[in-house]
Short mmCIF file of C-alpha atoms in Angstrom, two decimals:
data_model
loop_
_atom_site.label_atom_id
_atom_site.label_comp_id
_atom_site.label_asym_id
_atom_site.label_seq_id
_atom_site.Cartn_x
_atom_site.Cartn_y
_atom_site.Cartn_z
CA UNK A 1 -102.35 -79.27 25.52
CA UNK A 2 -105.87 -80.47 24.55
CA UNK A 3 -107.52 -81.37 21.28
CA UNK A 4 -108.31 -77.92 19.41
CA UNK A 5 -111.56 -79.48 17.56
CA UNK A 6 -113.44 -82.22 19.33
CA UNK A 7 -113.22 -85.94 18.07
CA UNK A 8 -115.05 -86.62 15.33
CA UNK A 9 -117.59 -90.08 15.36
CA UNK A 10 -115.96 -92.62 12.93
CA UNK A 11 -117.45 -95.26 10.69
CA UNK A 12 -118.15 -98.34 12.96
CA UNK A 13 -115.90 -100.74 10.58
CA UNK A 14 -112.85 -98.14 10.54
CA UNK A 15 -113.02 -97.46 14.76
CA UNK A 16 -113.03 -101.63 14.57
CA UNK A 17 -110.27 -101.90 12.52
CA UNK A 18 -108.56 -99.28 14.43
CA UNK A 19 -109.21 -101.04 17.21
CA UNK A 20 -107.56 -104.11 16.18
CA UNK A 21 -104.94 -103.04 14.90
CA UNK A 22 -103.83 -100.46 17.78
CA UNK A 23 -105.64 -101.49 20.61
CA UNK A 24 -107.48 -97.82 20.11
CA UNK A 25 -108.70 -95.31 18.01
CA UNK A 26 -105.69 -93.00 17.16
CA UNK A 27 -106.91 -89.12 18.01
CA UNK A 28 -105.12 -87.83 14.88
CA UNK A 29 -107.53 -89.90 13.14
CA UNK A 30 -110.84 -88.48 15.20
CA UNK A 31 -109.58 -84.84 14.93
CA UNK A 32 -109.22 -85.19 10.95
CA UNK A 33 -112.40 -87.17 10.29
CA UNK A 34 -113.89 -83.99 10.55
CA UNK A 35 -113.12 -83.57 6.83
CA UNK A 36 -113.42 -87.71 5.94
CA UNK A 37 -111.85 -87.01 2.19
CA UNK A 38 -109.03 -85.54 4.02
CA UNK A 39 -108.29 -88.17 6.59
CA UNK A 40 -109.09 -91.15 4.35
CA UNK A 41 -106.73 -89.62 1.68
CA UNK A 42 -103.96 -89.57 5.03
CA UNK A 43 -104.76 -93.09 5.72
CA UNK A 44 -103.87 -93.97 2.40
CA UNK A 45 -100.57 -92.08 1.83
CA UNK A 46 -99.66 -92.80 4.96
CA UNK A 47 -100.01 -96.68 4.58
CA UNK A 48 -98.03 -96.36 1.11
CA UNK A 49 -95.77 -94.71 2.78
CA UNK A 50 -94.93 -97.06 5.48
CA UNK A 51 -94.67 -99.77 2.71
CA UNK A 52 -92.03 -98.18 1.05
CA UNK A 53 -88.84 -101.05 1.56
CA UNK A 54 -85.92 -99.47 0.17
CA UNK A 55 -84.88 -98.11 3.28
CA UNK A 56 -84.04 -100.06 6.43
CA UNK A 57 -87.60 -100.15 8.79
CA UNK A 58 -84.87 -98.83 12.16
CA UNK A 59 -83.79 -95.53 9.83
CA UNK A 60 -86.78 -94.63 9.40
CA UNK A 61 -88.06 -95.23 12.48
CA UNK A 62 -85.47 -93.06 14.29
CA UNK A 63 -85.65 -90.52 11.27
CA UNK A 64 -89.39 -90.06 12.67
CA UNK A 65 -88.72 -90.33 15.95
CA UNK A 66 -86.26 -87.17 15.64
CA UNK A 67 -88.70 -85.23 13.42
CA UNK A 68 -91.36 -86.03 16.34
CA UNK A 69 -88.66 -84.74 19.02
CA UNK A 70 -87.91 -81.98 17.28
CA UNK A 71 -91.45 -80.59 16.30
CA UNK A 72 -93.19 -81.18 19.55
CA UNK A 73 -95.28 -84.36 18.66
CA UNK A 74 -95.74 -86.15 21.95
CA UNK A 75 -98.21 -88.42 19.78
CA UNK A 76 -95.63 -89.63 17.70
CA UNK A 77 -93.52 -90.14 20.35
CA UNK A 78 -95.49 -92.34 21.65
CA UNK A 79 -96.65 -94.38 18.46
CA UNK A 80 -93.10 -95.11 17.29
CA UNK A 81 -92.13 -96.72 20.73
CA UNK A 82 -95.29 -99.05 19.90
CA UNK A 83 -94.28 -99.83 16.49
CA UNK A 84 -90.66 -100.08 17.16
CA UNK A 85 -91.80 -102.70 19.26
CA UNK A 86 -93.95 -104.26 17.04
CA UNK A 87 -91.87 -104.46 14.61
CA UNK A 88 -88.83 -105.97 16.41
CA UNK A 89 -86.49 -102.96 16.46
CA UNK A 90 -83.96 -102.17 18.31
CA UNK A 91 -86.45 -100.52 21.65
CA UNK A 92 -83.13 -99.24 23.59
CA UNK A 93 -81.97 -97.03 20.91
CA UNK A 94 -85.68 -96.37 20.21
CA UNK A 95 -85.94 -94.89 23.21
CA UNK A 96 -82.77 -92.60 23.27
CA UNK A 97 -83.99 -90.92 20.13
CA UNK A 98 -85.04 -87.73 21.89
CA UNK A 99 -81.40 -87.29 23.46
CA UNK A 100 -79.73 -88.79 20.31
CA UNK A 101 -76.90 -86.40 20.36
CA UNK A 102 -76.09 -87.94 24.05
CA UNK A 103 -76.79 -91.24 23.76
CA UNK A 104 -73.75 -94.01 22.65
CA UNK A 105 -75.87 -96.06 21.50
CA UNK A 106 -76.23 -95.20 17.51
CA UNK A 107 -73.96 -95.90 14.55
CA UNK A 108 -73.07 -93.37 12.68
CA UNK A 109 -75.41 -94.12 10.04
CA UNK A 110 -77.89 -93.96 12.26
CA UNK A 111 -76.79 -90.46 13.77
CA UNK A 112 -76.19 -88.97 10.28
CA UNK A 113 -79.74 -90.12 9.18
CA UNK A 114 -81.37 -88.52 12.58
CA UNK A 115 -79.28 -85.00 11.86
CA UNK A 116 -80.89 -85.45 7.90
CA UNK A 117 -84.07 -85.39 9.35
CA UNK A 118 -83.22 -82.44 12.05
CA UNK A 119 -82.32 -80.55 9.17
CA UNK A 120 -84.69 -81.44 6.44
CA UNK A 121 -87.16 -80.19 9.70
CA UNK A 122 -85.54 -76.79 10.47
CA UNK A 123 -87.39 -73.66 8.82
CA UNK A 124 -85.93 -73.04 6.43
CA UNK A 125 -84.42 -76.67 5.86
CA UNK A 126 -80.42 -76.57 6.56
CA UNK A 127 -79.58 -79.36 4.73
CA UNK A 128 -75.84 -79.16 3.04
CA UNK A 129 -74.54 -80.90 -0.02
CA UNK A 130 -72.06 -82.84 2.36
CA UNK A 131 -74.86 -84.40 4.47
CA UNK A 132 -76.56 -84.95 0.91
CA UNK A 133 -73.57 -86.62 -0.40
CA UNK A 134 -72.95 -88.87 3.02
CA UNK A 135 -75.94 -90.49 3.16
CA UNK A 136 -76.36 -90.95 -0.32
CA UNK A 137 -72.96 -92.88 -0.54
CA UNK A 138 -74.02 -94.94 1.88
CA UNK A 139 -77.84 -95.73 0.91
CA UNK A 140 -77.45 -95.48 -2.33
CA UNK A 141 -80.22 -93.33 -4.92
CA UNK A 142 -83.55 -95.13 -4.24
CA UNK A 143 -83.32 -95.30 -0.87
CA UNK A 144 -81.77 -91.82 -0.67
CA UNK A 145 -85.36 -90.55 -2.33
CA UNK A 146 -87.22 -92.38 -0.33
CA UNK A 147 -86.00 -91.47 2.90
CA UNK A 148 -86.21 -87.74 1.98
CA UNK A 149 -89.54 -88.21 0.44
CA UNK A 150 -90.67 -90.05 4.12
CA UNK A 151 -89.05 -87.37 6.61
CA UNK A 152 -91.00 -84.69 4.54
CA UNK A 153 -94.56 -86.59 4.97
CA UNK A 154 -93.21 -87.35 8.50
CA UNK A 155 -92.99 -83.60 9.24
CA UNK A 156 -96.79 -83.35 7.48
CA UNK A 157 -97.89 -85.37 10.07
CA UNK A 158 -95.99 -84.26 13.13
CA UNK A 159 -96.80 -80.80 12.61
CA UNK A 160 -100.55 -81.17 11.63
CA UNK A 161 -100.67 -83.67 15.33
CA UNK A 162 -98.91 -80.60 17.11
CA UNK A 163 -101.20 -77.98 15.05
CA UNK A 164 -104.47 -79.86 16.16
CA UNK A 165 -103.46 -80.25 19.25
CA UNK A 166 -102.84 -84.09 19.78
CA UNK A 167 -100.32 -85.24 22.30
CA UNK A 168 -99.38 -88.93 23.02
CA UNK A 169 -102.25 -91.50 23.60
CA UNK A 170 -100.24 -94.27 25.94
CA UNK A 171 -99.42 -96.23 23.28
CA UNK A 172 -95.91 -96.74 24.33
CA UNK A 173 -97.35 -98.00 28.04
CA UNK A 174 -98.09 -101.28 26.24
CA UNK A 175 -93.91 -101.30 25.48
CA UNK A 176 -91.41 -102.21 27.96
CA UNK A 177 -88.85 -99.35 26.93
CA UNK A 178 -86.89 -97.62 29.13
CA UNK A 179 -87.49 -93.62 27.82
CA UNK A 180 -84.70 -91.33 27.98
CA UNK A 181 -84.70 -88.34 29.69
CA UNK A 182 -85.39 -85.38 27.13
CA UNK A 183 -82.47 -83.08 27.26
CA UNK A 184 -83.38 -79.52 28.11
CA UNK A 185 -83.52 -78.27 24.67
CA UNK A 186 -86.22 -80.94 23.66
CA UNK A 187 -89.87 -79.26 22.49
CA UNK A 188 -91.66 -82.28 23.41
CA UNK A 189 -93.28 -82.57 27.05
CA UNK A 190 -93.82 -85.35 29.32
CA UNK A 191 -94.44 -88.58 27.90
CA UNK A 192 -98.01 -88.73 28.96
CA UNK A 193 -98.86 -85.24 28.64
#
């Protein structure tokens, strides 16, 4: 797949700080700077987003990771092997996400919160009061809103990546994961596609 609109030129400053802060300019970021309200108004939700503490940082970064597997967003994919490294996490469960339902590797806290996001992704969502009533037990009512509130912008930004056309960037190559094989029923491609 190739970008559907071409990149758009960023503000010097922002490509910097990009820069820094990745090692590259994100294309997600180039494809929506076509409308600069829009993707400085992403930027921002998306960075109060990730501050949001009242759910453990490895949830939700398997909670994405699944949304990502499940849409078809290669991109994301990619970015939350580089953050899971970054931000100490476990990197060999990160990188059975994709295959979650295979792997033996997650507690079942960690499984339950990965089918919560599968569902909360399926159209229509297929989320039942028993899955509700599991995780909030455990999690407790803050982080319970949270986490739902964070796998719906996740799927916001999965599906606008797949939408426009943005596939993974090589962030990951910069990790020293060992990637799981996608099972069969997996939408996302290659790793580098």
């Amino acid at each position: 797949m190739t970008l559907r609109l071409p990149k758009a030129e960023l503000p010097a400053e922002l490509e910097e700080n990009m820069i820094k802060q990745l090692g590259s300019v994100p294309e997600n970021v180039e494809v929506l700077w076509h409308s600069p309200r829009v993707a400085q108004d992403n930027l921002e939700f998306g960075a109060k987003v990730g501050a949001w503490d009242a759910v453990d940082p490895g949830l939700k970064s398997f909670a994405h990771m699944a949304v990502a597997s499940q849409v078809g967003c290669s991109w994301c994919l990619d970015v939350g092997y580089f953050q899971a490294q970054n931000e100490n996490l476990d990197l060999a469960k990160a990188s059975q996400v994709p295959r979650w339902r295979e792997a033996d590797v997650f507690t079942p806290l960690e499984r339950d919160v990965m089918g919560y996001s599968e569902a909360m992704t399926n159209t229509p969502p297929t989320v039942t009061d028993e899955q509700y009533a599991a995780l909030l037990e455990r999690l407790g009512t803050p982080a319970m809103v949270e986490l739902t509130a964070f796998i719906a912008y996740v799927n916001l930004a999965t599906r606008a990546n797949v939408a426009n056309g943005v596939t993974s960037q090589g962030f990951s190559d910069a990790c020293e994961i060992p990637l799981a094989n996608r099972p069969a029923t997996s939408r996302v491609g290659p790793r580098n596609d």
